[in-house]
Each structure stands twice: as structure tokens, then as C-alpha cells.
mmCIF file of C-alpha atoms in Angstrom:
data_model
loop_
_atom_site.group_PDB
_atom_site.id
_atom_site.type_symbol
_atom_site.label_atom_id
_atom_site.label_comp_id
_atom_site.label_asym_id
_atom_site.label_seq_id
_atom_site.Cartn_x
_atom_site.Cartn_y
_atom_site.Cartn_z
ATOM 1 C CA UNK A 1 -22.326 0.034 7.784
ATOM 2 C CA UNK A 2 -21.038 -3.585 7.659
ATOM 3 C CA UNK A 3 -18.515 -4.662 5.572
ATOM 4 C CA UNK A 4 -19.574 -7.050 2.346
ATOM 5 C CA UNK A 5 -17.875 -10.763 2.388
ATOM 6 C CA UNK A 6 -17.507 -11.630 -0.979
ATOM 7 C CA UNK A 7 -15.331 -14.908 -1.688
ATOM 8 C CA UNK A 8 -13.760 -14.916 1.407
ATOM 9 C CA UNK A 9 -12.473 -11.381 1.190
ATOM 10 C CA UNK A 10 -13.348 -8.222 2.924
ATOM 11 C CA UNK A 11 -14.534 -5.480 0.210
ATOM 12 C CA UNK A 12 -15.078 -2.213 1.087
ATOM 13 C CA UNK A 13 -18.441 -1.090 2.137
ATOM 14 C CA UNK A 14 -20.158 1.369 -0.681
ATOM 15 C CA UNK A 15 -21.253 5.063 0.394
ATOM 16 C CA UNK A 16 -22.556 7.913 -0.827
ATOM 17 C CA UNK A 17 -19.762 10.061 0.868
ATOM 18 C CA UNK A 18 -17.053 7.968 -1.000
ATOM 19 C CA UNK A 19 -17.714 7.961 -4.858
ATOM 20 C CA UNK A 20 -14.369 5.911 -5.293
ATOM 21 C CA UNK A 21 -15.406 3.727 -2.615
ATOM 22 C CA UNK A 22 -18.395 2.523 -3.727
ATOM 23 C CA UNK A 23 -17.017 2.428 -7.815
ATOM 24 C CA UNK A 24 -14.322 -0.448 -6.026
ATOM 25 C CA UNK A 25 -16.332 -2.154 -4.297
ATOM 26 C CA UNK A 26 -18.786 -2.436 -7.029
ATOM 27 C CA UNK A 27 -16.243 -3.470 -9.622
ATOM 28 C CA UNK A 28 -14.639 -6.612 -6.945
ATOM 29 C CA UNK A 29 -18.303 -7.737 -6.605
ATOM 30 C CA UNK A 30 -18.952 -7.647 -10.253
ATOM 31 C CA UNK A 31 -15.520 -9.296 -10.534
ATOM 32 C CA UNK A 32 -15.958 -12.008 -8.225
ATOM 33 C CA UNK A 33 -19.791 -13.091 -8.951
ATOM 34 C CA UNK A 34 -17.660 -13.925 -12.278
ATOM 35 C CA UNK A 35 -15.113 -16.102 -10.643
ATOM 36 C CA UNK A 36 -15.406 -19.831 -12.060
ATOM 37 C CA UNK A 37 -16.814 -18.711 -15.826
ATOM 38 C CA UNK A 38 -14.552 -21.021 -18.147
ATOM 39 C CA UNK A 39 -13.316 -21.117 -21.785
ATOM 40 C CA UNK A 40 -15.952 -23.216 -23.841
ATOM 41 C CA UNK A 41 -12.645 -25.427 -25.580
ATOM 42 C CA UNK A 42 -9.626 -24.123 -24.066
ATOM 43 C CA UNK A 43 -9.109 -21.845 -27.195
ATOM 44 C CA UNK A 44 -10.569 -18.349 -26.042
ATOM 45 C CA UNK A 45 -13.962 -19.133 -26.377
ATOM 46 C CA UNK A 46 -17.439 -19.618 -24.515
ATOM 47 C CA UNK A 47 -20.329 -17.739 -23.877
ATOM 48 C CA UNK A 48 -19.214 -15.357 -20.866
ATOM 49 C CA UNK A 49 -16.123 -15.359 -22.027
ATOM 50 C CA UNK A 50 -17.356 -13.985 -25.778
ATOM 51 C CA UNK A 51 -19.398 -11.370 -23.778
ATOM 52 C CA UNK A 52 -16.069 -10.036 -22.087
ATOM 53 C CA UNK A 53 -14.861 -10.225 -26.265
ATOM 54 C CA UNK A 54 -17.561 -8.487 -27.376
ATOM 55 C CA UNK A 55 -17.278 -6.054 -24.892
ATOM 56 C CA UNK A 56 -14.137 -4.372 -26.586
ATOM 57 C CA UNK A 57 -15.051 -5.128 -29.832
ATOM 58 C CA UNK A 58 -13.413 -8.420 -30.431
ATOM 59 C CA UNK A 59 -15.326 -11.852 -31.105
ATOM 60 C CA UNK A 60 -14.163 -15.033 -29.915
ATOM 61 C CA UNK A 61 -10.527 -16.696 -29.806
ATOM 62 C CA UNK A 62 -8.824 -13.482 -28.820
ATOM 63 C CA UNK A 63 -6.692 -13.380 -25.182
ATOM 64 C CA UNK A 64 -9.082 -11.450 -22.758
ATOM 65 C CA UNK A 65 -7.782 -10.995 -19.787
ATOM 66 C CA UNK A 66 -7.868 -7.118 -20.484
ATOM 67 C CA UNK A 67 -11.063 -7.684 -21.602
ATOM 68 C CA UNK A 68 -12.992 -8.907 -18.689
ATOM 69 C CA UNK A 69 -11.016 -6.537 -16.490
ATOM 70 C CA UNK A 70 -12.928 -3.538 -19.252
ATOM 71 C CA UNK A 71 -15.795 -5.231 -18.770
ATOM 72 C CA UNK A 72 -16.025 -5.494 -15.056
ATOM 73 C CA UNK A 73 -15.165 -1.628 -14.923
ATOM 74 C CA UNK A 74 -18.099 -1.181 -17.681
ATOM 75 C CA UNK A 75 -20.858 -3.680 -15.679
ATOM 76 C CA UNK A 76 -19.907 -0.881 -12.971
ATOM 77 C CA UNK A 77 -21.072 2.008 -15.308
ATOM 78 C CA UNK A 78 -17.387 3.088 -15.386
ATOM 79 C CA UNK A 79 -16.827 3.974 -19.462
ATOM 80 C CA UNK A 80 -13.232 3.645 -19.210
ATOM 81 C CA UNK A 81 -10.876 1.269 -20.156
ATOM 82 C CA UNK A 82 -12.510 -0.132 -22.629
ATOM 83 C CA UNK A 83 -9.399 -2.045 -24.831
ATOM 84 C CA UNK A 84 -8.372 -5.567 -24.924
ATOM 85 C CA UNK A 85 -4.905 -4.918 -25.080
ATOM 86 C CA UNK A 86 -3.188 -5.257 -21.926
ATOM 87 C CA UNK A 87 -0.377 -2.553 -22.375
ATOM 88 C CA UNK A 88 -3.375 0.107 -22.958
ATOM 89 C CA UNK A 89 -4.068 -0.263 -19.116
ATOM 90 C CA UNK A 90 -1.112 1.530 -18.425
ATOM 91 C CA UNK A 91 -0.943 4.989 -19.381
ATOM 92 C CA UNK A 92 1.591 7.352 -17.679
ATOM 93 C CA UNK A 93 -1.213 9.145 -15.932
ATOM 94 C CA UNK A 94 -3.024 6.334 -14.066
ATOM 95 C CA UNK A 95 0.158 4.178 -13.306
ATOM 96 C CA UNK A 96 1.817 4.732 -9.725
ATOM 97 C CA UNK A 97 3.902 1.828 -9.470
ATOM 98 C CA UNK A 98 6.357 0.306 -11.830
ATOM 99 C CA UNK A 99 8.802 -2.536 -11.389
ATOM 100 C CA UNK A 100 8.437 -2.527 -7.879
ATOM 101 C CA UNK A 101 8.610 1.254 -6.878
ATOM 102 C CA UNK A 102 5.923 3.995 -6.218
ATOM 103 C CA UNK A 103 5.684 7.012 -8.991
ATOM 104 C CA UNK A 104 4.474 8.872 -6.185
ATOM 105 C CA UNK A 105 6.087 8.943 -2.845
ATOM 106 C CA UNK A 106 2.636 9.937 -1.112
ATOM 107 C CA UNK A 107 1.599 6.607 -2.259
ATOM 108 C CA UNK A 108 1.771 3.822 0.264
ATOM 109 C CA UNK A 109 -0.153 0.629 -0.757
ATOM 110 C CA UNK A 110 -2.625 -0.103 -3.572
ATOM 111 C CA UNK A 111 -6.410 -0.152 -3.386
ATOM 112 C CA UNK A 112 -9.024 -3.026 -4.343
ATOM 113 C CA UNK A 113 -9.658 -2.536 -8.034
ATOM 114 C CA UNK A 114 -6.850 -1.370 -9.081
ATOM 115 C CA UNK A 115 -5.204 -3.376 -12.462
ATOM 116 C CA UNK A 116 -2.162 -4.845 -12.284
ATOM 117 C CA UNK A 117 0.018 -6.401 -15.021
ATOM 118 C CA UNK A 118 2.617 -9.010 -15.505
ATOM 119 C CA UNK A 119 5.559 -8.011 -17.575
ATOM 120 C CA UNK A 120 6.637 -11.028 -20.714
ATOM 121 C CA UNK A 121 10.699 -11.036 -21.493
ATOM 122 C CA UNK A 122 9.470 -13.128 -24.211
ATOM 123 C CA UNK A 123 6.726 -10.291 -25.653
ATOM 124 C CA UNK A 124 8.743 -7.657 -24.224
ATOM 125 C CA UNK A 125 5.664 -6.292 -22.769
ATOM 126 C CA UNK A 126 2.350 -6.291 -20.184
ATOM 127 C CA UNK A 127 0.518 -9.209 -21.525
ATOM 128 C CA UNK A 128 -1.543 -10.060 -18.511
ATOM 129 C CA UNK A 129 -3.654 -7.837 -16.648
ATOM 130 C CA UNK A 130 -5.850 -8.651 -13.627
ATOM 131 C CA UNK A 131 -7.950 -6.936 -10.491
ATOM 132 C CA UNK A 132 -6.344 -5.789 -7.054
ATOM 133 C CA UNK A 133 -8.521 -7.695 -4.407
ATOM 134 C CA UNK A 134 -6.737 -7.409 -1.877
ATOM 135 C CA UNK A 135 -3.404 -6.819 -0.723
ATOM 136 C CA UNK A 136 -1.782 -9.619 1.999
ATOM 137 C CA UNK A 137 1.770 -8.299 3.085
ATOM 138 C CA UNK A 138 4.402 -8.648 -0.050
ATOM 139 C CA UNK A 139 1.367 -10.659 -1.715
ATOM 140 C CA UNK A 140 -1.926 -9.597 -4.217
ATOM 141 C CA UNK A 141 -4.797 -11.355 -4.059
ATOM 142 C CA UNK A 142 -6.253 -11.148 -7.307
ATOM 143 C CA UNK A 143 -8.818 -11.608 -9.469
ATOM 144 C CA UNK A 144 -8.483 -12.074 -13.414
ATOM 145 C CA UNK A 145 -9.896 -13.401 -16.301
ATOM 146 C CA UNK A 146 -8.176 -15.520 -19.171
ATOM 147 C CA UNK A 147 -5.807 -17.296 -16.149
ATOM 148 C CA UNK A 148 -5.239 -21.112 -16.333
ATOM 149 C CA UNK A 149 -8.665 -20.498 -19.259
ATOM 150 C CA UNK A 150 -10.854 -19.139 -16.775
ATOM 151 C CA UNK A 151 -12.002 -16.173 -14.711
ATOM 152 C CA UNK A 152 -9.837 -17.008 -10.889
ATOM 153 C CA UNK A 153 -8.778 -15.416 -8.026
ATOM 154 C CA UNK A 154 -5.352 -16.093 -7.260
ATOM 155 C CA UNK A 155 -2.533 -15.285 -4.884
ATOM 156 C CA UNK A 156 0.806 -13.281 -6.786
ATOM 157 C CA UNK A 157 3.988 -12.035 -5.371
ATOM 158 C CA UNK A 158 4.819 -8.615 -5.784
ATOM 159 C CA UNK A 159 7.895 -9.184 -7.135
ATOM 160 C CA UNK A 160 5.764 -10.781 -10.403
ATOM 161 C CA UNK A 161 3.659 -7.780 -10.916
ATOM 162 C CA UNK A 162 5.569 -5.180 -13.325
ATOM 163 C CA UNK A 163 2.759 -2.406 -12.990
ATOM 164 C CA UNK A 164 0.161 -1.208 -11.201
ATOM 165 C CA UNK A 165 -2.756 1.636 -12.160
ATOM 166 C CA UNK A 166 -5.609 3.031 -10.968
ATOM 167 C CA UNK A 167 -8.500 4.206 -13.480
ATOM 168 C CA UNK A 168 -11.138 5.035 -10.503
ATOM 169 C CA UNK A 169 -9.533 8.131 -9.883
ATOM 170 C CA UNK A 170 -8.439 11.163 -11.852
ATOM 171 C CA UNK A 171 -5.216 10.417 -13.441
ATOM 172 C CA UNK A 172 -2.480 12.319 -11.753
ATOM 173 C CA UNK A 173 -0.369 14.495 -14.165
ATOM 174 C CA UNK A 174 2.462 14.048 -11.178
ATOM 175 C CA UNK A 175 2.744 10.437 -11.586
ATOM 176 C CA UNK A 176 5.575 9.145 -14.451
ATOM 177 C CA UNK A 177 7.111 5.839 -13.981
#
């Protein structure tokens, strides 16, 4: 099977032998054939970005970034999450790493579609969420919505990433950050 180029990154190639697989691979595409939708006025608004809204039951002028990552996982026929509140992304059973440390010691590295979040001192809480692309050393490449007003794939430190969860797979009742 050969490998899908999407954006410039390597996804993983969908099977039939690897449910998980495919469920990734299928969210990142969804994820990245959204990559340049923008705010309507700069004040949580637009078409798309209403659909991502609407999505988790909110209508326009509400932050989304939790949002489009629910959607993404929904255009993938995934039914959960489905909430547009970032810290909801983070249950004890589907995060395995916290402030820079694995829940799990059998975990080693994080997989593409995965949601990460970005801790606010000033919240005192997630308030961002994005999409693991890839991972590039001590670096994420990412994709999220609501960043800079628009759906983008950028490049984060790990060090700027709080948490880290996976709702592809069944939550592990072992993992507690």
C-alpha cells in the first residue's frame, strides 16, 4: 500500500487490518482538506467555521478550536468528542501525557490524531486544543482550528503542549495523570 501525502506530511495508509489506523488517517485528511477555512470578521464567525459551531451545538461567535477538532472526529463517523470546551478533551481515561511526562510508561511517542492542548496561567486551564500530525523530534506538527482566526497547521514545542489524549482507542482505566 503506498503511503497518502497530504500537505506535505506522510499520513498513515488506511487498512482493513488496522481499525485505528485507518480512523487516523481519515481524521488528518479530513483535518487538512480544512486547512486555510477563515473567520468571516475576525470575531468567531463564517460559514465553515459556523458548521464546526453548529456541530457541538453552539452558533456563531463562540471559540472553536475544540469544535473543529469534534467535528473532524465526527466527518470521520467517530461519535465522540463531541464538546466545544477544550478541557472536556481531557478525561483521565484517554489522557497519557501531562505536563511533559507519559501516564503510562509503555507509552513512547504520540500518534497522528491524537488532541493536544495548551495550558492558560491566565484561565488556569486547557483553552486550546488542536490535532497531532505529526511528531518531528521535541516538535508537533499540528493541525487546529480557531489559531491566528483560521483552521492552520503549525509547528509547537513540546514544552508548550500541557496534555495530550487519544479518543481513537479504548480509554485505558491504567492511565491517571
Amino acid at each position: 500500500m503506498v503511503n497518502k501525502v497530504v500537505h506535505d506530511v506522510q499520513v498513515i495508509p488506511t487498512s482493513n487490518r488496522f481499525p485505528s489506523l485507518e480512523a487516523r488517517g481519515n481524521i488528518i485528511n479530513i483535518a487538512a482538506a480544512e486547512l486555510g477555512v477563515q473567520e468571516a470578521t475576525g470575531h468567531n464567525d463564517g460559514e465553515r467555521v459556523e458548521t464546526y459551531l453548529r456541530y457541538t451545538h453552539l452558533g456563531k461567535g463562540y471559540e472553536w478550536c475544540a469544535a473543529f477538532v469534534s467535528w473532524c472526529y465526527g466527518q470521520a463517523n467517530l461519535s465522540q468528542p463531541r464538546n466545544p470546551w477544550s478541557p472536556a478533551l481531557f478525561p483521565h481515561g484517554r489522557t497519557y501525557w501531562k505536563k511533559g511526562k507519559f501516564a503510562d510508561p509503555q507509552v513512547r511517542g504520540f500518534a497522528i490524531a491524537d488532541i493536544f492542548g495548551i495550558y492558560s496561567n491566565t484561565v488556569k486551564r486547557i483553552n486550546h486544543v488542536g490535532l497531532v500530525k505529526q511528531q518531528q523530534g521535541d516538535y508537533i506538527v499540528s493541525i487546529e482550528g480557531n489559531s491566528h482566526n483560521r483552521v492552520e497547521s503549525r509547528r509547537r514545542h513540546l514544552r508548550t503542549i500541557y496534555a495530550l489524549s487519544n479518543w481513537i482507542d479504548e480509554p485505558s482505566a491504567s492511565i491517571r495523570p
